[in-house]
XYZ file of C-alpha atoms in Angstrom:
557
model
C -21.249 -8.785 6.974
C -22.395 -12.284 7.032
C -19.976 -14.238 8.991
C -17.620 -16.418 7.150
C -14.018 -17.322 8.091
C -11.412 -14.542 6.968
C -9.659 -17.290 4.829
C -12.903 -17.439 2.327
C -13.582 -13.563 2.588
C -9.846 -13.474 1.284
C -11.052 -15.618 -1.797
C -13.818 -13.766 -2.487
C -12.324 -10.654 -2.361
C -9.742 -12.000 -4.642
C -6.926 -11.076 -2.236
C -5.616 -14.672 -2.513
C -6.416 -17.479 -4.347
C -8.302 -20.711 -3.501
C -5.012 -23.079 -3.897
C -3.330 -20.413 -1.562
C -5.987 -20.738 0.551
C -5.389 -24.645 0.880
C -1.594 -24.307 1.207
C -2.495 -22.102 3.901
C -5.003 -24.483 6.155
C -2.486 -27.226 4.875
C 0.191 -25.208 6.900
C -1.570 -24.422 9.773
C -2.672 -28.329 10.496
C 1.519 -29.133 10.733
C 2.249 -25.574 12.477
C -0.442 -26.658 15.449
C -2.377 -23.560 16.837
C -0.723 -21.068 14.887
C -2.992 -18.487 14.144
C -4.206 -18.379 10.275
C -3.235 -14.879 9.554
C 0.166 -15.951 11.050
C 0.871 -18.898 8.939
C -0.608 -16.654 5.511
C 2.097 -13.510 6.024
C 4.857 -15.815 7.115
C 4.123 -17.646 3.735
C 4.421 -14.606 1.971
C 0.845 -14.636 -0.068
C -0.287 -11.239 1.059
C 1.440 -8.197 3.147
C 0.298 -7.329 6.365
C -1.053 -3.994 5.248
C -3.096 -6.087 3.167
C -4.568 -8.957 5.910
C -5.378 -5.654 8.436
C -6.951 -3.910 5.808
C -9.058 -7.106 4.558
C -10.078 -7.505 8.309
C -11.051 -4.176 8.793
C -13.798 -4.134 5.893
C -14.641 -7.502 6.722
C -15.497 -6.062 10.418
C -16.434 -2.929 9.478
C -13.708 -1.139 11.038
C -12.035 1.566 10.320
C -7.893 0.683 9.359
C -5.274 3.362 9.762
C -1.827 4.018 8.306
C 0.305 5.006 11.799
C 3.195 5.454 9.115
C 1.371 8.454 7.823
C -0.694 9.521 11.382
C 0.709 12.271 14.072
C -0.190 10.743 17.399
C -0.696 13.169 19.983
C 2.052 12.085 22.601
C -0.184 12.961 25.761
C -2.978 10.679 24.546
C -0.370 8.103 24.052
C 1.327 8.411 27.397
C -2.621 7.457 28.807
C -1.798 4.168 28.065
C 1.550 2.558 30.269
C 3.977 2.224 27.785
C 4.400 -1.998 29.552
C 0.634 -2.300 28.776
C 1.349 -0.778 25.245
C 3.803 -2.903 24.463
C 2.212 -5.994 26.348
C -0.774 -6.154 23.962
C 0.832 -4.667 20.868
C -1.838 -1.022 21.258
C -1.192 2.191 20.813
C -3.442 5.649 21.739
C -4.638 6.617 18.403
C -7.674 9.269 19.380
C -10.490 10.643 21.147
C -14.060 9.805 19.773
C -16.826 11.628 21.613
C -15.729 10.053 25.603
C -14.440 6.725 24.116
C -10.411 6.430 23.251
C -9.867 4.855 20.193
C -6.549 2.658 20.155
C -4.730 1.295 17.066
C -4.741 -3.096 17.244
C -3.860 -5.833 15.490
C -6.272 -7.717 17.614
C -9.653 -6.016 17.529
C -11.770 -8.669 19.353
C -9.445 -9.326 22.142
C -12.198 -8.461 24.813
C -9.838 -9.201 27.906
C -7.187 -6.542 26.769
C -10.336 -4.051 26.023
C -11.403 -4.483 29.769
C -7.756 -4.459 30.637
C -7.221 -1.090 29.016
C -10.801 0.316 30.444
C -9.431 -0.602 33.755
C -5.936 1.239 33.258
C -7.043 4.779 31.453
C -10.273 4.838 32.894
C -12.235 5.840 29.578
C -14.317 3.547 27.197
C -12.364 2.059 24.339
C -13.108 1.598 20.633
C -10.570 0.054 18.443
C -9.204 1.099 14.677
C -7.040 -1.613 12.996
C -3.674 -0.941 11.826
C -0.889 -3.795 11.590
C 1.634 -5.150 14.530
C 4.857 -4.053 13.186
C 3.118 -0.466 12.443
C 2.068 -0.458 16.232
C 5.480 -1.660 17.620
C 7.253 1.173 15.311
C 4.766 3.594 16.635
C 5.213 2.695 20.624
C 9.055 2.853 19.975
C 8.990 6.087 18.422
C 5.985 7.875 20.813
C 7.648 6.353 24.133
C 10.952 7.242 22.921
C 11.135 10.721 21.739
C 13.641 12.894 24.442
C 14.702 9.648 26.088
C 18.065 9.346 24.448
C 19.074 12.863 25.385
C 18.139 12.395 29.183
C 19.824 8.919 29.299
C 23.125 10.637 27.406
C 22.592 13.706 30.452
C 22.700 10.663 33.506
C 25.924 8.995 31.584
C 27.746 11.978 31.556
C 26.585 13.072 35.291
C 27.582 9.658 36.506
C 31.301 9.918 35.058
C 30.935 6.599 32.952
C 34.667 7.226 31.374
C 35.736 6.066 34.976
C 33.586 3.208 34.769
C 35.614 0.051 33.079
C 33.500 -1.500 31.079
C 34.976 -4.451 31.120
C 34.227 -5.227 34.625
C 30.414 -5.026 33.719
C 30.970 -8.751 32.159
C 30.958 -9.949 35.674
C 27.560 -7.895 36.980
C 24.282 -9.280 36.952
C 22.104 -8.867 33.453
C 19.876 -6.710 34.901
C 22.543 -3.937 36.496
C 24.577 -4.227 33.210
C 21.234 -3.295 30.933
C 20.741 -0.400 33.509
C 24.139 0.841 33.454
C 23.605 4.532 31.490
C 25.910 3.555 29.037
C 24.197 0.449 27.611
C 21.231 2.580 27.858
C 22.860 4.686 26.053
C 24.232 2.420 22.923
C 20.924 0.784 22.914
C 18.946 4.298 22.843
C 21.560 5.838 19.639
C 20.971 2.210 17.543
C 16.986 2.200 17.872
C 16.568 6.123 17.520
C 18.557 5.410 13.992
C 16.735 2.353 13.168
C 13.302 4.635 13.798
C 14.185 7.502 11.599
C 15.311 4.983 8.567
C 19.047 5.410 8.739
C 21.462 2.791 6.774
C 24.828 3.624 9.071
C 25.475 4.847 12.268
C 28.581 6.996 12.861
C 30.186 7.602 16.536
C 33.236 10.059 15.870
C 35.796 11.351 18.446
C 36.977 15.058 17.908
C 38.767 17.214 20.342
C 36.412 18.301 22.188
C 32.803 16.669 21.559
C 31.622 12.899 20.321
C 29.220 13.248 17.538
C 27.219 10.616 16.092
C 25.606 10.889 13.035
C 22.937 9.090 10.512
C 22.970 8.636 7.187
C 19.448 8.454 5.921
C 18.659 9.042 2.452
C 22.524 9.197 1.472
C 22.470 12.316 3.566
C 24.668 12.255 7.465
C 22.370 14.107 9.250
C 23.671 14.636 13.275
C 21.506 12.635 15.805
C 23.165 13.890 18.700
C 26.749 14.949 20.380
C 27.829 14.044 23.365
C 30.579 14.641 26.124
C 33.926 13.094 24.900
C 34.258 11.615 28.827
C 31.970 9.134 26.812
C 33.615 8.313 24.267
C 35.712 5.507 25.345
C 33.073 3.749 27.266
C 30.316 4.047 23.898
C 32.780 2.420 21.625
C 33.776 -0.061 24.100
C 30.240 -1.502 24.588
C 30.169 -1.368 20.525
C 32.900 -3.552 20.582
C 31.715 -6.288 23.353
C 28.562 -6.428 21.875
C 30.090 -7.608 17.983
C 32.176 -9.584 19.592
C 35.583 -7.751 19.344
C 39.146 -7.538 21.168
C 38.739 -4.646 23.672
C 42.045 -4.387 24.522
C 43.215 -3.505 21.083
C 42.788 0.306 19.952
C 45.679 0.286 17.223
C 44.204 -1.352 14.453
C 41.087 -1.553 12.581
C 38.612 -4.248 13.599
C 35.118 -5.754 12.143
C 32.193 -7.317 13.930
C 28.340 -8.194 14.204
C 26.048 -7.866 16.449
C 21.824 -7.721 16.495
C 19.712 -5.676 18.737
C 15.692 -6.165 18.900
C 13.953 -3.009 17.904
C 10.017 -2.830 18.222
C 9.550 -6.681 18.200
C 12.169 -6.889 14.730
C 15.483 -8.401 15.094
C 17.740 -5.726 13.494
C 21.528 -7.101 12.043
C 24.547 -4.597 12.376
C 27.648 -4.426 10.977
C 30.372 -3.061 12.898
C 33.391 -1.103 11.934
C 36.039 0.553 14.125
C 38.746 1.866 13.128
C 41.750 3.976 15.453
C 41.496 8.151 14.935
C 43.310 11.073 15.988
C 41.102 11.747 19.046
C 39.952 8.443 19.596
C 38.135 5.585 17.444
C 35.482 5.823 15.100
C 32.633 3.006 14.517
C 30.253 2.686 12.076
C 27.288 0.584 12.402
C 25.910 -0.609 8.775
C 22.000 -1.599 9.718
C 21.452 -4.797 7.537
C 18.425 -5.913 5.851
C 17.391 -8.325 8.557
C 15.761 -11.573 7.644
C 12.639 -9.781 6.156
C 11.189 -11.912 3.184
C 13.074 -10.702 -0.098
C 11.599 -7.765 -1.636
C 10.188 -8.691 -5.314
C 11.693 -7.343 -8.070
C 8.797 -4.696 -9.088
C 8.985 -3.522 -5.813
C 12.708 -1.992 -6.284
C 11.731 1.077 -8.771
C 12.273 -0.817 -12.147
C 10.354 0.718 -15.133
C 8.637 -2.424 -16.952
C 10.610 -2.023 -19.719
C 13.441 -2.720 -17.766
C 11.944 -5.281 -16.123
C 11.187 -7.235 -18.944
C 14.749 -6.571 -20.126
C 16.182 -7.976 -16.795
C 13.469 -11.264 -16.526
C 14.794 -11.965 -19.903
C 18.781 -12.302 -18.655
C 17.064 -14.345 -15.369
C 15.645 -16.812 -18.086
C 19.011 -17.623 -19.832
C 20.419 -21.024 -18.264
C 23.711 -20.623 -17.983
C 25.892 -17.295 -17.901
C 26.538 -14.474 -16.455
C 24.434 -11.812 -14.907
C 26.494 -8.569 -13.187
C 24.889 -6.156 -11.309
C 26.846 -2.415 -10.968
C 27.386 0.443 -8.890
C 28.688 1.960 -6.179
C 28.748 0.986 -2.330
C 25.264 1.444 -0.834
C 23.215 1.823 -4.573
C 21.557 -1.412 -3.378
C 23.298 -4.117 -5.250
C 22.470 -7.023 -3.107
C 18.897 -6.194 -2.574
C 18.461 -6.494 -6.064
C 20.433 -9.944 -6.509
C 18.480 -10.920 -3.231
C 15.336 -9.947 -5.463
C 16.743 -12.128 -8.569
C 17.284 -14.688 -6.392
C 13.793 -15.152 -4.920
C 12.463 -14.437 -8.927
C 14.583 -18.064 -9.954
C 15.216 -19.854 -6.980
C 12.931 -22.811 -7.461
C 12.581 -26.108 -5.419
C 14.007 -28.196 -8.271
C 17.637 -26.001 -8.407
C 20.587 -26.137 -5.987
C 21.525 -22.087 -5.101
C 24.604 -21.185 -3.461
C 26.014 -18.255 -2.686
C 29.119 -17.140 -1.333
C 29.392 -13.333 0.325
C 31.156 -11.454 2.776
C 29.507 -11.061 4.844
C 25.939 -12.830 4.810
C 23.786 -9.424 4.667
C 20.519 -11.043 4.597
C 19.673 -15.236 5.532
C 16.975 -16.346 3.079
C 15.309 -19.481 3.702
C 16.223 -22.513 1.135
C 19.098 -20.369 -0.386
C 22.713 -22.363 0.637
C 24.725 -19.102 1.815
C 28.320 -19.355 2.389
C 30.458 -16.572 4.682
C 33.646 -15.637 3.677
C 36.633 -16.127 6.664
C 39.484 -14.927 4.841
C 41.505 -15.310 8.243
C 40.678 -19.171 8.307
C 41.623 -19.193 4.764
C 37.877 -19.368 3.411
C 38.532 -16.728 0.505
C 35.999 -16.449 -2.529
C 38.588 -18.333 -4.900
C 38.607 -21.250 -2.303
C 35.099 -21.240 -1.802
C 33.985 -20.926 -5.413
C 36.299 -23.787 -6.250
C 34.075 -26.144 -3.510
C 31.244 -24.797 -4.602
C 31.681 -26.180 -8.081
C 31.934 -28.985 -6.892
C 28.508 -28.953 -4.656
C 26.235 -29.834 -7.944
C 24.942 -26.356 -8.155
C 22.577 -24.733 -10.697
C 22.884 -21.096 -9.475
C 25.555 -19.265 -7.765
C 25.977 -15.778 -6.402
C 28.743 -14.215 -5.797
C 28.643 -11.361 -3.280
C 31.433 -9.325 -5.446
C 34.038 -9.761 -8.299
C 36.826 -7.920 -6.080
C 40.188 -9.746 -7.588
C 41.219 -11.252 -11.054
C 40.794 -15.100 -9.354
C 37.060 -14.620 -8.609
C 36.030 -13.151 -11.600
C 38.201 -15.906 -13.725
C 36.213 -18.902 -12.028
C 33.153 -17.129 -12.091
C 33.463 -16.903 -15.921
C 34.652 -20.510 -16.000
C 31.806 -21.559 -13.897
C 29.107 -19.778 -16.191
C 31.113 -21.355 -19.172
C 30.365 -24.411 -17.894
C 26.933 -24.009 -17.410
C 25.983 -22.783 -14.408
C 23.738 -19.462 -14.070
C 25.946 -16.816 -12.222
C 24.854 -13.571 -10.514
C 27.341 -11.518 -8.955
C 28.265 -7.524 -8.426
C 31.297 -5.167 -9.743
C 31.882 -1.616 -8.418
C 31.920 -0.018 -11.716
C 30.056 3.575 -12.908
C 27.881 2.620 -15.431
C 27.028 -1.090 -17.785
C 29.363 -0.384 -20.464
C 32.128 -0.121 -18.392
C 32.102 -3.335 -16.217
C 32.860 -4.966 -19.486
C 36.035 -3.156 -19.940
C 36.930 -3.644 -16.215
C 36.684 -7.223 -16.336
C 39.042 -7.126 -19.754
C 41.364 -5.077 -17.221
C 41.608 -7.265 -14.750
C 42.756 -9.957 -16.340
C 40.100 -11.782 -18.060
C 40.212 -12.492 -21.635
C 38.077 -10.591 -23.386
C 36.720 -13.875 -25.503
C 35.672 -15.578 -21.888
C 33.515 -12.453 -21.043
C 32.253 -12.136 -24.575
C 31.230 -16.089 -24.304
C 29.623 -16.171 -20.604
C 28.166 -12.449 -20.395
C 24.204 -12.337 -20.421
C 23.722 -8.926 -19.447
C 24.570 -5.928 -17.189
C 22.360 -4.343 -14.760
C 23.989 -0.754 -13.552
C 21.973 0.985 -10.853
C 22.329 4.107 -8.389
C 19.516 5.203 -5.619
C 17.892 8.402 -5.815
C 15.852 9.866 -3.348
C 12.139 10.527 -3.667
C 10.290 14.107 -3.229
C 8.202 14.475 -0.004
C 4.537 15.466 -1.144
C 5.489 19.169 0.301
C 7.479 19.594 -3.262
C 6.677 22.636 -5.820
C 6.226 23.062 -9.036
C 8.030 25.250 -11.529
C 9.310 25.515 -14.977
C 12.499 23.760 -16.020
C 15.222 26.141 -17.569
C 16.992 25.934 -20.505
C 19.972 24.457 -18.253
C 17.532 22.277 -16.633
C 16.473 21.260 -20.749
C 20.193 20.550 -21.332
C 20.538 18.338 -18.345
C 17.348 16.433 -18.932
C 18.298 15.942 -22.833
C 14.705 17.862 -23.846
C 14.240 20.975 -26.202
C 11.471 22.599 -24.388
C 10.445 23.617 -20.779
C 8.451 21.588 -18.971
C 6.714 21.463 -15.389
C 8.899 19.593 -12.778
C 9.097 19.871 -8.956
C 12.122 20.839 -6.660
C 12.458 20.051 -3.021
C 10.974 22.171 0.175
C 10.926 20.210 3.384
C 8.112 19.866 5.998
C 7.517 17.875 9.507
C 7.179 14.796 7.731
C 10.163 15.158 5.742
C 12.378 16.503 8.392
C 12.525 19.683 6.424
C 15.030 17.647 3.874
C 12.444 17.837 1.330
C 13.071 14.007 0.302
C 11.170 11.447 1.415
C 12.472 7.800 0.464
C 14.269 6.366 -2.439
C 14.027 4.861 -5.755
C 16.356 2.526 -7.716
C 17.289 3.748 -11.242
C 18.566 1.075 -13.740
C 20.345 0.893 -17.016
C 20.148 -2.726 -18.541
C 22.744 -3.822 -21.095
C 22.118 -6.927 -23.013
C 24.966 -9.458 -24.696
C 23.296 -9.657 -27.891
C 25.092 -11.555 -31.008
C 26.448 -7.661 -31.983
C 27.163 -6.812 -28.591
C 29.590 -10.589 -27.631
C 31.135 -9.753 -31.070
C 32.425 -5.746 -30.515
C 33.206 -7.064 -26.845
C 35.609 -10.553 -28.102
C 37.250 -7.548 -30.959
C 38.618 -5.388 -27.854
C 36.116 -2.675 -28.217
C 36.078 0.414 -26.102
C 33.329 1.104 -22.830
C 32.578 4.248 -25.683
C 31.576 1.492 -28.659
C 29.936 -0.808 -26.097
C 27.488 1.852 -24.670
C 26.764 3.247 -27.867
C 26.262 0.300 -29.022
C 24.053 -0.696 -26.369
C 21.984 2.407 -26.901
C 21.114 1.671 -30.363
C 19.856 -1.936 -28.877
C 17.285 0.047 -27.149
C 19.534 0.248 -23.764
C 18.312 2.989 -21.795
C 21.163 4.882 -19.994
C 20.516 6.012 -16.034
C 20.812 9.698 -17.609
C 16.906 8.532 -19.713
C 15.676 6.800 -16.144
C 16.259 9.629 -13.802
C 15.347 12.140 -16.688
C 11.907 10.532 -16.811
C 11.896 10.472 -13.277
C 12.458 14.195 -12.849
C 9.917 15.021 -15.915
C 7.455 12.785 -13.789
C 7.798 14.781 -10.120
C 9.078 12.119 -8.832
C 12.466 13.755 -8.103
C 14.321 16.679 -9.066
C 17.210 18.232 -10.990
C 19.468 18.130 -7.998
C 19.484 14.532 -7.873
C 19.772 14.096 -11.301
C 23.027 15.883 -10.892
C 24.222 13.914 -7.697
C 23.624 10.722 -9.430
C 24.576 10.827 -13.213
C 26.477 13.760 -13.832
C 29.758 13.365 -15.630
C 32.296 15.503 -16.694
């Protein structure tokens, strides 16, 4: 490979484009000595699957997937898990007498002779990306850890350690109290294996915390209810709660670095028989927003949903229930519109993810800062686009209509089961039903379903199967098994389904007559509205899931 800089090779492998290239070297004069693959991911152009794998054929080297790789943990403990983590490597094999590590940074020749020095063997590098390699050190160094450190809490007595008096110890003792070992090991274990909420839950006689990953609460671990107290307390300093008070429920935040990412948590506790309970919601984090295509919309949906985007004024709602990932796809919206010339704001409770030249407003309702009080400022802030995290009472959703009527582009969320409903809903809480007829663009509903592991089967569909699906004839689809990879759930992963109702001319005048959810949907179905029944239908026909979750997530009575 004749040696030009990586920037060009990226050109003329048509991995970016020339002007990117320029904005690029553009960026990296101002960002002074940032490295150019830095300033090229952090500007979003390519992913950093995509830069290692670039580099790797540029360099002839092989690049490997550690997502998708089962490291052999003695090869990995070769290398100190400090000198792992100091230069970002990880064991990845044996070839012939050399050991081949995974790196980000394959012609870092002081780290190679630092490495030689430590394992003693001959080194050879495959490239894989940093936050691939920092996923894989947490998980490799990791594995058994939290059960030992949970074994030294409970031999040490921690329930008759106060907690509280740790505030006044050095950092250093209070990180190495078992404990905080402890809370830190149950949050990055969870964070590892994909989970979206943490549960710690007091019963008579055991503590139990369990994950929720892939909609499923799977147990992580149980543990002496001596530690009970002490767990929830450190919970409770660390997101910034009252301590003292165990009668009522309380909320916080708090963020904890896992494998060089800065993970957000939301924190629940609330009082139970045997003690409380807390439940730690693992945010987004401040990744860069996920594009719409990326979220498991069919391109006929996706045209359906660029075309509400495009309308200037209105409103856009987006349905479902808690956890069907609502924001993430408003987050998504937002970074498909939000252009340098337009003033966004949002208001939400709370602030799930913080996206860079996006105004983002956090509710206080205990300071008085409710939505209706901060929607009626915002109006007056000049702004193009707003989001509202949720229509919760009649007042929001009144000057959110008002505000679309008055030509602003509004983007907001509604717990409601499918799009034909939220209409009705709105109608029921108090909005006339011209208003939403006037300012309604269209209705997004959506609901996650999770995604067969590549150990699935195949067999015929039955005639209930048929009947479900809305077909007249068997066909081959897959149902789950469960492996190693899949932790023997059988799912790995999920998918977005969508169903995409637009306010046509028909639609606004059925909807300002009073018409039923029944009328709108069929209705909508004659527009060429798919329902979430079609999505996951084709989904199931497709192996992509199975009949059980087709059940789970659409059936109705």
């Amino acid at each position: 490979m004749r040696n030009i800089p990586i920037g060009q090779y990226l050109v003329e492998e048509k991995v970016i484009t020339p002007e990117q290239l320029d904005a690029v070297l553009e960026k990296q004069k101002e960002s002074k000595g940032q490295k150019f693959g830095d300033v090229l991911l952090s500007m979003g152009f390519i992913t950093d699957v995509q830069f290692a794998q670039a580099l790797a054929k540029k360099n002839n080297i092989e690049f490997v997937d550690l997502d998708d790789v089962k490291l052999d943990a003695e090869l990995v403990r070769k290398i100190p898990e400090a000198t792992a983590r100091k230069y970002t490597v990880i064991a990845y094999g044996m070839k012939g007498t050399r050991l081949q590590i995974a790196t980000s940074e394959p012609f870092d020749f002081y780290m190679f002779e630092d490495l030689r020095a430590v394992t003693g063997a001959n080194i050879s590098a495959v490239m894989s990306t940093k936050s691939a390699i920092n996923k894989a050190i947490g998980r490799m160094y990791s594995e058994g850890q939290a059960d030992s450190i949970a074994r030294e809490a409970t031999d040490e007595k921690e329930a008759e350690v106060n907690l509280e008096d740790l505030r006044d110890l050095s950092e250093e003792r209070i990180e190495n109290a078992p404990i905080v070992k402890l809370a830190t090991a149950i949050v990055e274990n969870s964070y590892r294996k994909g989970a979206t909420d943490i549960h710690i839950e007091a019963f008579k006689d055991i503590t139990k915390i369990r994950i929720r990953v892939n909609s499923d609460l799977i147990e992580l671990m149980t543990l002496s209810p001596a530690l009970h107290v002490s767990l929830v307390t450190r919970f409770k300093i660390l997101s910034g709660m009252n301590i003292a008070e165990k009668r009522i429920p309380q909320d916080g935040r708090m963020s904890q670095v896992i494998d060089g990412t800065t993970v957000d948590l939301r924190v629940s506790n609330l009082p139970m028989v045997y003690g409380e309970k807390v439940v730690l919601r693992i945010l987004a984090g401040d990744e860069s927003v996920r594009k719409i295509q990326d979220l498991g919309m069919t391109d006929y949906n996706y045209k359906r949903f660029v075309s509400c985007l495009k309308v200037p004024q209105g409103v856009v709602l987006v349905t479902g229930p808690t956890g069907s990932g609502k924001s993430t796809t408003l987050y998504a919206a937002l970074g498909e519109i939000a252009k340098p010339n337009l003033n966004v704001i949002t208001v939400e409770d709370p602030v799930e993810k913080k996206i860079a030249n996006i105004n983002q407003c956090q509710i206080n309702e205990k300071a008085g800062m409710t939505f209706g009080a901060a929607l009626r400022s915002i109006l007056r802030q000049d702004p193009d686009i707003i989001m509202i995290g949720e229509m919760r009472d009649t007042e929001t959703a009144e000057i959110g209509i008002r505000a679309a009527i008055t030509g602003h582009l509004v983007l907001s969320t509604l717990h409601t089961n499918d799009a034909a409903s939220t209409v009705t809903r709105l109608v029921d809480m108090g909005v006339d039903a011209y208003m939403v007829a006037t300012s309604l663009i269209g209705v997004v509903a959506q609901r996650l379903t999770k995604v067969l592991c590549s150990c699935k089967q195949a067999v015929m569909s039955t005639p209930e199967d048929n009947a479900l699906m809305e077909i007249d004839h068997s066909v081959p689809i897959y149902k789950a098994c469960g492996c190693a990879k899949c932790n023997k759930t059988g799912y790995k992963g999920r998918t977005a389904i969508h169903e995409i109702l637009l306010a046509t001319p028909e639609m606004k005048e059925i909807i300002a007559a009073g018409a039923k959810s029944e009328q709108i949907q069929t209705l909508a179905r004659q527009q060429g509205c798919r329902l979430l029944r079609d999505n996951v239908s084709k989904l199931v026909q497709e192996g992509v899931t199975d009949i059980g979750e087709l059940v789970r997530v659409t059936y109705a009575v």
